[in-house]
Amino acid sequence: MKEQLKLDITGMTCAACSTRIEKVLNKMDGVEANVNLAMESAAISYDNELVSSSDILTKIETLGYGAKEKIKRETKQQLKEQEINQKMQKFFLSVFLSLPLLYSMIAHLPVDIGLPMPQILMNPWFQLLLATPVQFYIGGQFYLGAYKALKNKSANMDVLVVLGTSSAYFYSIAEGIKTIGNPFYMPHLYFETSAVLITLILLGKLFETTAKGRTTIAISKLLNLQAKEATVLREGKELHIPIEDVKVADRILVKPGEKIPVDGIILLGQSSVDESMITGESIPVEKSVGDTLIGSTFNKNGTLTMKATKVGKETALAGIIKIVEEAQGSKAPIQRLADTISGYFVPVVVAISLLTFFIWYLFVNPGDFPLALETSISVLVIACPCSLGLATPTSIMVGTGKGAEMGILFKGGEHLETAHKINAIVLDKTGTITKGKPIVTDFIAYQDEKKVLQYIVSAEKSSEHPLAEAIVKYGMENRTSTLPVKRFKAIPGYGIEAKIGNDEIYVGTRKLMYLKSIAYTEIEKDVLRFETEGKTAMYIAINSTIMGMVAVADTVKETAKPAVQQLNKLGIEVYMLTGDNERTAKAIAAEVGIQKVIAEVLPEEKANHVKELQLKGMKVAMVGDGINDAPALAVADIGIAIGTGTDVAIQAADVTILGGELTLIPKAIVLSKKTMQNIRQNLFWALIYNSGGIPIAALGLLAPWVAGAAMAFSSVSVVTNSLRLKRLKI
């Protein structure tokens, strides 16, 4: 019988770790495993007649990783924060110990730059005292990672780090030993090389851990949107109960200003419901008896009695949470190019080093162990992965820093790497292409414009509807004074009626005009024109006579059209995705220059449309701002959240655009292209230095200190090249 097992995995350091665990588990009879590096978890389906859960846990532990059944999200978040704090403490300790060693590198410079050099800093035993905690306490995680990789017959960056730092560290000890009994010997020390390299890589690991922690925050924020309690009607009494205790078919009372606790249908009452947190659409929806309600949306102005139809894990919000979790779980981590290179580079370097040792010891200078050892160490030192290790993270750090200065926040280096591959981009409409807030776009008065505006602003001031708020704001901008209202009535789905002085005022749809027997056909063509443009048009009548009309719409951002043009120039296909009707969607799309429109899409379907594009072989970026966009943002190759949107969308995305400036989207892609180009240059020069130096060192023409100097120069060149990104004009 099939059972499900969800585990938290600890000890994974790179994509190779998650792949290795997954591969081993899937070889077990009756087991199907999906290991997620980003969330540090595993979702496992297994046949309990063939294997037990304890067998699975034991198998993971024998690979060298920790595994336990999933704990509460709150507890996991606390543990993640503790891990980040521990890594931060180790990083600052590493910086404190490495700085004196870094300063001692001045003595290696070929010219005297005039800085004082305390003799204690050049003492090999003092340097050993500083370097040892960095090498084995702070860098212990790299030794552990390297051991796991080698144990499972593979090589990763941990192996490179351990190989390079250990060769520099132990060679320096050997040089220090030579000074014993020989005070005139000038040792060639490389303690600073190992310590500084570990410090920089630790900084990268710290950034990575912080980025991983955000995935759980996104889910937590989704959960926090749920109502905490509900007012249930049982046996004629109003009972306030926790949301967890609500059952299907319960009758629930929802008052104005309250969250709708669960999914259901209206039994009694009328109201406007703000569904923007789920649908992303800014204009509230009029609801009456028989209409469906979505849990966690906001009841604006009427009292509703509803029947619960879906509770707990069955609600729309719970479904969105599940989609986000599954999308994050299925997203394959990107393996760094440097990891791939190291898989071949490390074994080759070790083999060359060993071969060099035996050739010198057996043939070139038979029996001269120190010379053979020194020559083989020269090979290791020149091949030390300082520049190779710095090639990717320095470019990523500078690239992400440059992005932050521009208002582009990449959640992790892997997303900066992926963005340059994007060839299709999907833009949500409301709050992304548009501003997300309705405003008055058109006002027409057929006579006495000042009076008509004054009347509708006075009447709408008594309404709580967002469209009314837009009209009142328009009146304030036009310095319109208001009059006292004797009577006011909101008619949900129709509009409003009010009495000012002796005049009756009606503002609303054609249904309201028909209800009040007011002739409106003469201006119908104007209303249809506005509706074709994607606007909500309302008639204005005073004393049974049409006096004007007002159109309200969610306007397009000024940067939308330039952004679409720039994306087209980059050869990227642009799509607009919206839950709006097709007529409105096409009107907005035409305004900004988008030709491909996917309209009338339900919130839970957005992720499916992104997947369809991916199945066509496209690398897809999704741009959105609402909670309803979170699943699509998570499943896309790159999720881009608008910084003015919800926290959940921002947390679910890989990239955040601050301030809603859409022209930053093509700039983010260009920045990714330039950063990847920079990384390739770094890797090329790093490998040229290492590969070119290895044969020279193997021939005995390169002393270890010269090899160290060449290695340091390669690192400087890589960092200098990375810093060029700061001056990049985009």
XYZ file of C-alpha atoms in Angstrom:
730
model
C 0.000 0.000 0.000
C 1.344 3.420 -1.008
C 2.070 5.928 1.752
C 3.399 9.499 1.728
C 6.386 10.674 3.756
C 7.533 14.277 4.026
C 10.984 14.868 5.478
C 13.221 17.764 6.446
C 16.763 17.101 5.177
C 19.844 18.695 6.733
C 23.445 18.804 5.526
C 22.840 19.420 1.799
C 25.337 21.942 0.401
C 24.792 21.862 -3.364
C 22.644 20.452 -6.152
C 24.813 17.323 -6.228
C 23.674 16.507 -2.679
C 19.943 16.617 -3.444
C 20.478 14.691 -6.691
C 22.508 12.029 -4.883
C 19.860 11.490 -2.165
C 17.094 11.356 -4.772
C 18.985 8.868 -6.951
C 19.769 6.517 -4.050
C 16.211 6.593 -2.668
C 14.661 5.939 -6.087
C 16.776 2.774 -6.374
C 14.959 1.356 -3.326
C 12.041 -0.984 -4.118
C 8.689 0.808 -4.174
C 10.125 4.279 -3.475
C 9.556 7.474 -5.491
C 11.421 10.470 -4.057
C 11.582 14.167 -4.915
C 14.281 16.057 -2.989
C 14.105 19.844 -2.902
C 17.393 21.621 -2.171
C 15.830 25.102 -1.814
C 13.317 23.997 0.818
C 15.688 21.378 2.280
C 12.952 18.778 2.173
C 11.913 15.527 0.515
C 8.503 14.312 -0.629
C 8.530 10.517 -0.757
C 5.928 8.000 -1.909
C 6.653 4.418 -0.825
C 5.072 0.971 -0.699
C 4.910 0.004 2.990
C 4.879 -3.698 2.084
C 8.320 -3.400 0.486
C 10.015 -0.756 2.619
C 9.403 1.113 5.882
C 9.797 4.783 6.709
C 12.635 3.921 9.106
C 14.478 2.168 6.229
C 14.248 5.398 4.200
C 15.512 7.516 7.109
C 18.400 5.099 7.705
C 19.372 5.147 4.016
C 19.555 8.972 4.006
C 21.615 8.984 7.193
C 24.097 6.450 5.765
C 24.730 8.934 2.942
C 25.834 11.429 5.585
C 22.736 13.637 5.800
C 20.210 14.266 8.554
C 16.540 13.377 8.035
C 13.429 13.649 10.187
C 9.721 13.920 9.608
C 8.496 17.430 8.824
C 8.196 19.798 11.748
C 5.899 22.806 12.078
C 6.694 25.701 9.766
C 7.124 28.055 12.722
C 9.683 25.710 14.313
C 11.495 25.261 11.004
C 11.694 29.027 10.561
C 13.201 29.393 14.048
C 15.796 26.723 13.250
C 16.588 28.459 9.961
C 17.132 31.771 11.756
C 19.422 30.026 14.258
C 21.421 28.519 11.368
C 21.785 31.938 9.698
C 22.910 33.493 13.006
C 25.495 30.738 13.528
C 26.874 31.173 10.013
C 27.004 34.934 10.503
C 28.951 34.538 13.738
C 31.397 32.167 12.022
C 31.783 34.603 9.121
C 32.649 37.560 11.376
C 35.065 35.394 13.371
C 36.675 34.324 10.090
C 37.005 37.966 8.987
C 38.574 38.884 12.341
C 41.182 36.100 12.062
C 41.857 36.558 8.329
C 42.443 40.324 8.222
C 45.927 40.196 9.886
C 46.898 37.413 7.447
C 45.599 39.445 4.527
C 47.660 42.411 5.742
C 50.777 40.200 5.803
C 50.455 39.748 2.017
C 51.974 43.248 1.686
C 55.347 41.665 2.472
C 54.999 39.517 -0.682
C 54.714 42.522 -2.969
C 57.751 43.100 -5.219
C 57.854 46.811 -4.263
C 57.907 48.516 -0.886
C 54.725 50.578 -0.505
C 55.783 52.063 2.825
C 53.242 50.413 5.141
C 54.616 49.166 8.477
C 54.847 45.385 8.844
C 54.923 44.185 12.490
C 57.355 41.285 12.795
C 54.775 39.216 14.705
C 52.615 39.048 11.538
C 55.464 37.359 9.642
C 55.969 34.739 12.368
C 54.862 31.352 10.970
C 53.579 30.142 14.342
C 51.494 33.290 14.886
C 50.037 32.871 11.388
C 49.372 29.205 12.183
C 47.535 30.283 15.342
C 45.276 32.572 13.291
C 44.780 30.235 10.313
C 44.031 26.977 12.165
C 40.570 27.937 13.558
C 39.607 29.239 10.094
C 40.863 26.072 8.398
C 39.260 23.449 10.632
C 36.566 25.066 12.815
C 35.093 27.567 10.353
C 36.053 25.563 7.250
C 35.044 22.230 8.765
C 31.799 22.221 6.761
C 33.819 22.129 3.525
C 35.820 19.119 4.729
C 32.553 17.368 5.599
C 31.049 18.222 2.202
C 34.176 17.047 0.403
C 34.152 13.791 2.362
C 30.527 13.119 1.404
C 31.224 13.893 -2.259
C 34.304 11.673 -2.431
C 32.578 8.904 -0.489
C 29.904 8.857 -3.167
C 32.461 8.973 -6.002
C 31.924 12.560 -7.128
C 33.658 15.946 -6.842
C 32.177 19.338 -6.087
C 33.315 22.819 -5.062
C 33.858 21.582 -1.504
C 36.539 19.209 -2.825
C 38.207 22.111 -4.657
C 38.114 24.315 -1.562
C 39.536 21.602 0.681
C 42.207 20.680 -1.876
C 43.371 24.245 -2.411
C 43.216 25.508 1.169
C 44.724 22.321 2.634
C 47.665 22.363 0.223
C 48.384 26.005 1.059
C 47.847 25.424 4.798
C 49.963 22.267 5.174
C 52.709 23.521 2.873
C 52.915 26.632 5.080
C 53.310 24.402 8.152
C 56.098 22.504 6.375
C 57.796 25.825 5.611
C 57.413 26.874 9.243
C 59.078 23.639 10.399
C 62.110 24.484 8.263
C 62.725 27.542 10.455
C 63.257 25.359 13.526
C 66.972 25.417 14.213
C 67.520 27.603 11.164
C 66.593 31.209 12.120
C 67.936 32.568 8.821
C 65.546 30.538 6.664
C 62.836 32.721 5.040
C 59.699 30.575 4.845
C 57.165 30.935 2.039
C 53.824 31.043 3.870
C 50.370 30.753 2.289
C 48.170 30.792 5.406
C 46.446 33.951 4.148
C 45.469 32.173 0.921
C 43.547 29.424 2.709
C 41.977 31.743 5.313
C 40.767 34.441 2.893
C 39.381 31.875 0.448
C 37.366 30.171 3.205
C 36.080 33.565 4.415
C 34.846 34.593 0.956
C 33.186 31.256 0.245
C 31.554 31.348 3.683
C 30.041 34.721 2.759
C 28.530 33.144 -0.364
C 27.123 30.274 1.718
C 25.587 32.804 4.111
C 23.763 34.525 1.233
C 22.585 31.135 -0.038
C 21.205 30.074 3.354
C 19.374 33.392 3.741
C 17.759 32.977 0.310
C 16.647 29.423 1.154
C 14.978 30.670 4.339
C 12.673 32.950 2.373
C 10.788 30.045 0.806
C 9.253 29.138 4.164
C 8.431 32.798 4.865
C 6.311 32.940 1.685
C 4.178 30.007 2.823
C 3.898 31.428 6.356
C 2.635 34.736 4.997
C 0.006 32.921 2.941
C -1.154 31.123 6.071
C -1.323 34.414 7.958
C -3.912 35.701 5.474
C -6.463 33.222 6.739
C -9.129 34.447 9.134
C -8.380 33.342 12.683
C -12.018 32.790 13.767
C -15.585 32.733 12.441
C -19.022 33.701 13.758
C -21.097 30.530 13.356
C -24.873 30.381 13.794
C -25.778 27.273 15.783
C -29.085 26.655 17.584
C -30.046 30.309 17.162
C -26.857 31.573 18.812
C -23.829 33.430 17.431
C -20.721 31.478 18.403
C -17.184 32.792 17.870
C -15.085 29.720 17.121
C -11.530 29.117 15.796
C -11.343 28.736 12.025
C -10.121 25.132 12.464
C -13.478 24.193 14.063
C -15.656 25.376 11.160
C -17.401 22.469 9.408
C -18.903 22.067 5.952
C -22.554 23.267 5.877
C -22.057 25.576 8.898
C -24.045 28.846 8.660
C -21.635 31.754 9.143
C -22.341 35.436 9.793
C -19.919 37.881 8.120
C -20.236 41.537 9.123
C -18.921 44.580 7.173
C -15.153 44.947 7.460
C -14.578 41.268 8.332
C -12.671 38.591 6.443
C -14.755 35.839 4.900
C -13.472 32.840 6.909
C -13.940 29.937 4.444
C -15.245 29.233 0.937
C -19.029 29.176 0.655
C -22.247 30.552 -0.864
C -24.438 33.461 0.250
C -27.746 32.512 1.898
C -28.815 36.006 2.877
C -27.660 39.587 2.217
C -25.863 41.700 -0.373
C -22.411 43.278 -0.302
C -19.312 44.311 -2.214
C -16.460 41.864 -1.658
C -12.823 42.820 -2.166
C -11.282 39.728 -3.767
C -8.034 41.434 -4.800
C -5.934 39.313 -2.421
C -7.003 36.204 -4.349
C -7.969 37.403 -7.838
C -5.639 40.400 -8.075
C -8.473 42.560 -9.458
C -8.731 45.903 -7.652
C -12.451 46.607 -8.149
C -14.686 44.790 -5.593
C -17.303 42.348 -6.841
C -21.000 42.802 -6.063
C -22.345 39.688 -4.308
C -25.898 38.591 -3.513
C -27.861 35.433 -2.609
C -26.521 32.332 -4.376
C -23.132 33.832 -5.251
C -19.927 32.083 -4.198
C -17.501 33.525 -1.649
C -13.747 32.872 -1.392
C -12.201 32.404 2.029
C -9.828 35.162 3.250
C -11.358 37.823 0.982
C -12.739 41.030 2.527
C -16.420 41.905 3.044
C -16.767 45.643 2.379
C -20.171 47.007 3.327
C -23.015 44.532 3.829
C -23.863 41.845 6.386
C -23.849 38.356 4.861
C -25.077 34.981 6.013
C -23.220 32.214 4.207
C -23.000 28.431 4.133
C -19.537 26.887 4.325
C -18.807 24.640 1.331
C -15.041 24.169 1.670
C -13.005 24.302 4.868
C -9.413 23.626 5.944
C -7.210 22.233 3.178
C -10.052 22.412 0.625
C -10.314 26.248 0.480
C -9.056 28.297 -2.477
C -6.259 29.847 -0.389
C -5.146 26.431 0.865
C -5.092 25.299 -2.773
C -2.849 28.218 -3.720
C -0.523 27.371 -0.803
C -0.330 23.770 -2.043
C 0.417 24.878 -5.624
C 3.234 27.159 -4.407
C 4.739 24.327 -2.328
C 4.542 21.858 -5.217
C 5.937 24.365 -7.714
C 8.869 25.137 -5.442
C 9.405 21.422 -4.907
C 9.509 20.642 -8.626
C 11.885 23.434 -9.591
C 15.277 21.882 -10.364
C 18.216 23.737 -8.772
C 20.724 25.186 -11.224
C 24.141 23.575 -10.988
C 26.915 26.115 -11.135
C 29.277 25.976 -14.071
C 32.218 25.942 -11.673
C 30.861 22.761 -10.022
C 30.740 21.058 -13.416
C 34.300 22.103 -14.234
C 35.537 21.020 -10.804
C 34.112 17.539 -11.371
C 36.771 17.031 -14.059
C 39.411 19.510 -12.876
C 39.997 18.108 -9.396
C 40.757 14.463 -10.284
C 43.021 15.591 -13.136
C 45.004 17.970 -10.883
C 45.378 15.333 -8.145
C 46.546 12.785 -10.713
C 49.073 15.216 -12.215
C 50.343 16.141 -8.741
C 50.850 12.472 -7.766
C 52.433 11.687 -11.124
C 54.787 14.656 -10.717
C 55.831 13.449 -7.253
C 56.678 9.919 -8.423
C 58.493 11.063 -11.597
C 60.733 13.398 -9.585
C 61.213 10.932 -6.722
C 61.930 7.915 -8.944
C 63.514 9.328 -12.105
C 64.489 13.013 -12.083
C 66.128 13.171 -8.631
C 65.853 9.639 -7.261
C 65.347 9.510 -3.502
C 65.024 13.299 -3.055
C 61.732 13.274 -1.155
C 61.658 17.017 -0.186
C 62.244 18.140 -3.778
C 59.604 15.721 -5.123
C 57.135 16.888 -2.476
C 57.856 20.550 -3.149
C 57.361 20.086 -6.900
C 54.084 18.196 -6.463
C 52.846 20.862 -3.993
C 53.756 23.512 -6.586
C 51.326 21.768 -8.934
C 48.610 21.805 -6.259
C 49.257 25.438 -5.339
C 49.200 26.704 -8.928
C 46.006 24.679 -9.419
C 44.502 25.969 -6.153
C 40.947 26.992 -7.001
C 41.175 30.531 -5.596
C 40.372 32.193 -8.915
C 38.062 29.353 -9.982
C 36.250 29.570 -6.649
C 35.965 33.364 -6.935
C 34.980 33.405 -10.624
C 31.254 32.902 -10.112
C 30.519 34.386 -6.635
C 32.364 37.682 -7.210
C 30.469 38.325 -10.447
C 27.212 37.327 -8.771
C 27.896 39.594 -5.786
C 28.766 42.593 -7.960
C 25.889 41.856 -10.363
C 23.308 41.597 -7.586
C 24.729 44.743 -5.978
C 24.429 46.593 -9.279
C 20.869 45.339 -9.589
C 20.008 46.546 -6.082
C 21.301 50.024 -6.936
C 18.943 50.038 -9.932
C 15.956 48.763 -7.938
C 16.233 45.109 -9.048
C 16.471 42.617 -6.182
C 17.581 39.083 -7.084
C 16.711 36.619 -4.335
C 19.751 34.474 -5.136
C 22.681 34.217 -7.493
C 21.113 31.292 -9.364
C 18.241 33.537 -10.474
C 20.667 36.122 -11.811
C 22.256 33.266 -13.777
C 18.923 32.003 -15.146
C 17.375 35.324 -16.217
C 19.530 35.627 -19.362
C 17.936 32.460 -20.807
C 14.392 33.913 -20.762
C 12.697 33.994 -24.181
C 9.059 34.418 -23.095
C 7.637 36.742 -20.463
C 4.115 36.669 -19.027
C 2.757 39.914 -17.538
C -0.170 39.992 -15.136
C -2.529 42.889 -15.908
C -3.840 44.400 -12.667
C -1.164 46.015 -10.528
C 1.564 45.049 -12.997
C 0.700 46.587 -16.358
C -1.930 48.793 -14.705
C -1.647 50.842 -11.515
C -4.067 48.641 -9.542
C -6.206 51.544 -8.297
C -9.344 52.792 -10.119
C -9.374 56.464 -11.112
C -11.806 58.670 -13.012
C -10.680 58.717 -16.639
C -13.611 60.555 -18.219
C -16.348 62.886 -16.971
C -19.039 64.253 -19.303
C -21.795 66.677 -18.307
C -24.449 67.513 -20.910
C -25.306 70.749 -19.076
C -24.091 72.705 -16.044
C -20.847 70.722 -15.547
C -20.036 72.326 -12.183
C -23.432 71.417 -10.702
C -23.400 67.833 -12.009
C -19.905 67.194 -10.618
C -20.833 68.751 -7.280
C -23.936 66.542 -7.029
C -22.229 63.231 -7.823
C -19.277 63.951 -5.538
C -21.668 64.855 -2.696
C -23.730 61.700 -3.271
C -20.769 59.335 -3.671
C -19.109 60.669 -0.520
C -21.616 58.618 1.503
C -20.638 55.394 -0.312
C -17.861 53.000 0.721
C -17.433 51.550 -2.777
C -13.927 51.959 -4.307
C -15.458 53.427 -7.470
C -17.096 56.047 -5.256
C -13.711 56.732 -3.647
C -12.276 57.381 -7.120
C -15.095 59.844 -7.936
C -14.694 61.697 -4.622
C -10.933 61.919 -5.175
C -11.563 63.315 -8.673
C -13.866 65.931 -7.160
C -11.234 66.942 -4.602
C -8.615 67.273 -7.349
C -11.002 69.607 -9.193
C -11.690 71.583 -5.992
C -15.382 70.708 -5.947
C -17.287 71.626 -2.795
C -19.855 69.176 -1.398
C -23.489 69.675 -0.414
C -25.407 68.088 2.485
C -27.165 64.838 1.541
C -30.659 64.359 2.946
C -31.017 60.741 1.951
C -28.609 58.099 0.608
C -29.115 54.516 -0.515
C -26.693 52.071 -2.093
C -28.253 49.532 -4.455
C -25.707 46.673 -4.854
C -25.112 45.772 -8.485
C -26.954 48.889 -9.691
C -25.461 52.041 -8.152
C -26.650 54.684 -5.698
C -29.518 57.087 -5.191
C -29.483 60.218 -3.020
C -31.433 63.402 -2.316
C -29.689 66.763 -2.267
C -31.966 69.715 -1.550
C -35.095 69.003 -3.585
C -33.244 67.048 -6.277
C -33.082 63.255 -6.687
C -29.662 61.996 -7.819
C -29.016 58.611 -9.470
C -25.524 57.319 -10.368
C -25.076 53.811 -11.728
C -25.490 51.245 -14.470
C -28.051 51.063 -17.267
C -29.915 48.611 -15.002
C -30.435 51.424 -12.496
C -31.681 53.784 -15.205
C -34.108 51.104 -16.413
C -35.266 50.447 -12.838
C -36.014 54.159 -12.320
C -37.624 54.508 -15.788
C -35.031 57.041 -16.942
C -34.396 57.251 -20.700
C -30.725 56.640 -21.452
C -30.502 55.324 -25.024
C -29.418 58.682 -26.476
C -26.009 58.444 -24.806
C -25.664 54.662 -25.058
C -23.022 54.973 -27.788
C -20.733 56.955 -25.448
C -21.095 54.308 -22.734
C -20.334 51.487 -25.193
C -17.254 53.359 -26.408
C -15.914 53.628 -22.862
C -16.682 49.956 -22.158
C -14.849 48.933 -25.337
C -11.830 50.804 -23.932
C -12.008 48.653 -20.820
C -13.592 51.265 -18.549
C -16.510 51.051 -16.100
C -19.033 53.684 -17.264
C -21.838 55.047 -15.034
C -24.843 57.171 -15.937
C -25.653 60.326 -13.961
C -29.315 61.381 -13.669
C -30.889 64.297 -11.813
C -34.671 64.299 -11.364
C -35.230 61.559 -13.977
C -33.105 63.281 -16.636
C -29.729 62.064 -17.848
C -27.233 64.814 -17.060
C -23.911 63.149 -17.750
C -21.672 60.142 -17.307
C -18.487 59.211 -15.526
C -15.995 56.500 -16.520
C -13.666 54.822 -14.055
C -10.768 52.529 -14.955
C -7.550 51.032 -13.757
C -5.059 53.031 -15.841
C -1.935 51.729 -17.541
C 1.449 52.524 -16.003
C 3.531 55.027 -17.944
C 6.452 52.572 -18.088
C 4.402 49.645 -19.455
C 4.637 50.485 -23.169
C 8.402 51.303 -23.160
C 9.046 48.090 -21.189
C 7.165 45.966 -23.753
C 9.048 47.654 -26.610
C 12.410 46.950 -24.944
C 11.468 43.308 -24.302
C 10.508 42.900 -27.968
C 13.895 44.339 -28.997
C 15.573 41.678 -26.836
C 13.722 39.035 -28.880
C 11.438 38.050 -25.996
C 7.817 37.052 -26.640
C 5.452 39.059 -24.394
C 2.130 37.677 -23.128
C -0.556 39.315 -20.969
C -2.376 37.058 -18.494
C -5.496 38.263 -16.658
C -8.733 37.154 -15.040
C -10.468 40.117 -16.721
C -12.902 39.776 -19.632
C -11.382 39.478 -23.104
C -12.670 42.849 -24.352
C -11.064 44.795 -21.507
C -7.889 42.686 -21.688
C -7.412 43.287 -25.421
C -8.009 47.029 -24.986
C -5.257 47.241 -22.348
C -2.933 44.985 -24.379
C -3.354 47.117 -27.520
C -2.536 50.236 -25.514
C 0.859 48.870 -24.425
C 1.701 46.945 -27.597
C 1.118 43.362 -26.454
C -0.293 41.085 -29.140
C -0.630 37.810 -27.213
C -3.422 37.897 -24.608
C -4.641 35.127 -22.285
C -7.863 36.410 -20.661
C -10.555 35.178 -18.245
C -8.064 32.995 -16.364
C -8.963 31.731 -12.897
C -6.297 32.274 -10.178
C -5.482 28.578 -9.866
C -5.117 28.270 -13.671
C -2.359 30.863 -14.063
C 0.404 28.408 -13.178
C -0.968 25.937 -15.772
C -0.676 28.539 -18.552
C 2.962 29.134 -17.584
C 3.574 25.364 -17.676
C 2.015 25.159 -21.171
C 4.549 27.693 -22.465
C 7.360 25.748 -20.789
C 6.193 22.540 -22.495
C 6.679 24.341 -25.811
C 10.368 24.628 -24.932
C 10.273 28.228 -23.721
C 12.163 29.669 -20.752
C 9.397 31.643 -19.073
C 9.457 34.636 -16.717
C 6.223 35.497 -14.901
C 5.623 39.043 -13.663
C 2.914 39.645 -11.043
C 1.968 41.416 -7.842
C -0.937 39.573 -6.209
C -1.319 36.478 -4.063
C -3.142 34.889 -6.986
C 0.088 35.224 -8.992
C 2.189 33.355 -6.394
C 1.763 29.838 -7.895
C 2.650 31.094 -11.391
C 5.622 33.051 -10.013
C 6.865 29.904 -8.287
C 6.455 27.562 -11.280
C 8.031 29.950 -13.817
C 11.735 29.656 -14.641
C 12.023 33.155 -13.201
C 9.292 34.738 -11.052
C 9.395 38.552 -11.037
C 7.334 40.357 -8.394
C 6.375 44.010 -8.520
C 7.614 45.685 -5.333
C 4.347 47.572 -4.849
C 2.475 44.243 -4.670
C 1.778 41.814 -1.849
C 4.496 40.407 0.410
C 3.491 36.887 -0.595
C 4.050 37.555 -4.303
C 7.423 39.115 -3.480
C 8.459 36.144 -1.323
C 7.310 33.573 -3.912
C 9.226 35.313 -6.702
C 12.903 35.024 -7.600
C 13.300 38.706 -8.503
C 11.590 41.809 -7.114
C 11.228 45.052 -9.066
C 11.045 47.937 -6.598
C 8.465 50.659 -7.079
C 6.658 48.985 -9.964
C 8.991 50.426 -12.642
C 8.373 47.978 -15.520
C 11.365 49.160 -17.585
C 13.507 47.474 -14.910
C 12.362 44.067 -16.238
C 14.323 44.268 -19.536
C 17.181 45.846 -17.584
C 17.215 42.826 -15.236
C 17.548 40.499 -18.238
C 20.342 42.612 -19.753
C 22.124 42.656 -16.378
C 21.877 38.854 -16.269
C 23.360 38.574 -19.780
C 26.264 40.880 -18.867
C 26.894 39.061 -15.572
C 26.962 35.650 -17.263
C 29.389 37.032 -19.855
C 31.539 38.274 -16.991
C 31.443 34.864 -15.269
C 32.560 33.101 -18.466
C 35.469 35.554 -18.783
C 36.450 34.879 -15.158
C 36.327 31.117 -15.611
C 38.375 31.368 -18.807
C 41.155 33.400 -17.160
C 41.071 31.273 -14.005
C 41.508 28.095 -16.016
C 44.185 29.681 -18.250
C 46.249 30.623 -15.166
C 45.773 27.221 -13.537
C 46.103 25.061 -16.637
C 49.031 27.070 -18.013
C 50.877 26.998 -14.710
C 50.470 23.258 -14.046
C 52.973 22.006 -16.694
C 55.491 24.707 -15.698
C 55.192 23.639 -12.039
C 55.417 19.943 -12.978
C 58.716 20.620 -14.798
C 60.133 22.048 -11.587
C 60.434 25.541 -13.084
C 58.021 27.105 -10.622
C 58.815 27.383 -6.935
C 55.782 27.175 -4.616
C 56.059 30.856 -3.683
C 56.031 31.817 -7.382
C 53.069 29.499 -7.887
C 51.371 31.239 -4.966
C 52.082 34.666 -6.459
C 50.675 33.573 -9.837
C 47.649 32.137 -8.076
C 47.130 35.411 -6.159
C 47.489 37.405 -9.390
C 44.838 35.240 -11.054
C 42.492 35.926 -8.131
C 43.127 39.681 -8.368
C 42.434 39.647 -12.105
C 39.159 37.770 -11.577
C 37.987 40.197 -8.882
C 39.044 43.222 -10.967
C 37.124 41.880 -13.962
C 34.053 41.323 -11.783
C 34.218 44.891 -10.504
C 33.824 46.138 -14.079
C 30.131 45.303 -13.731
C 29.785 48.243 -11.332
C 30.499 50.655 -14.175
C 28.057 48.944 -16.525
C 25.588 51.262 -18.279
C 22.186 49.660 -18.820
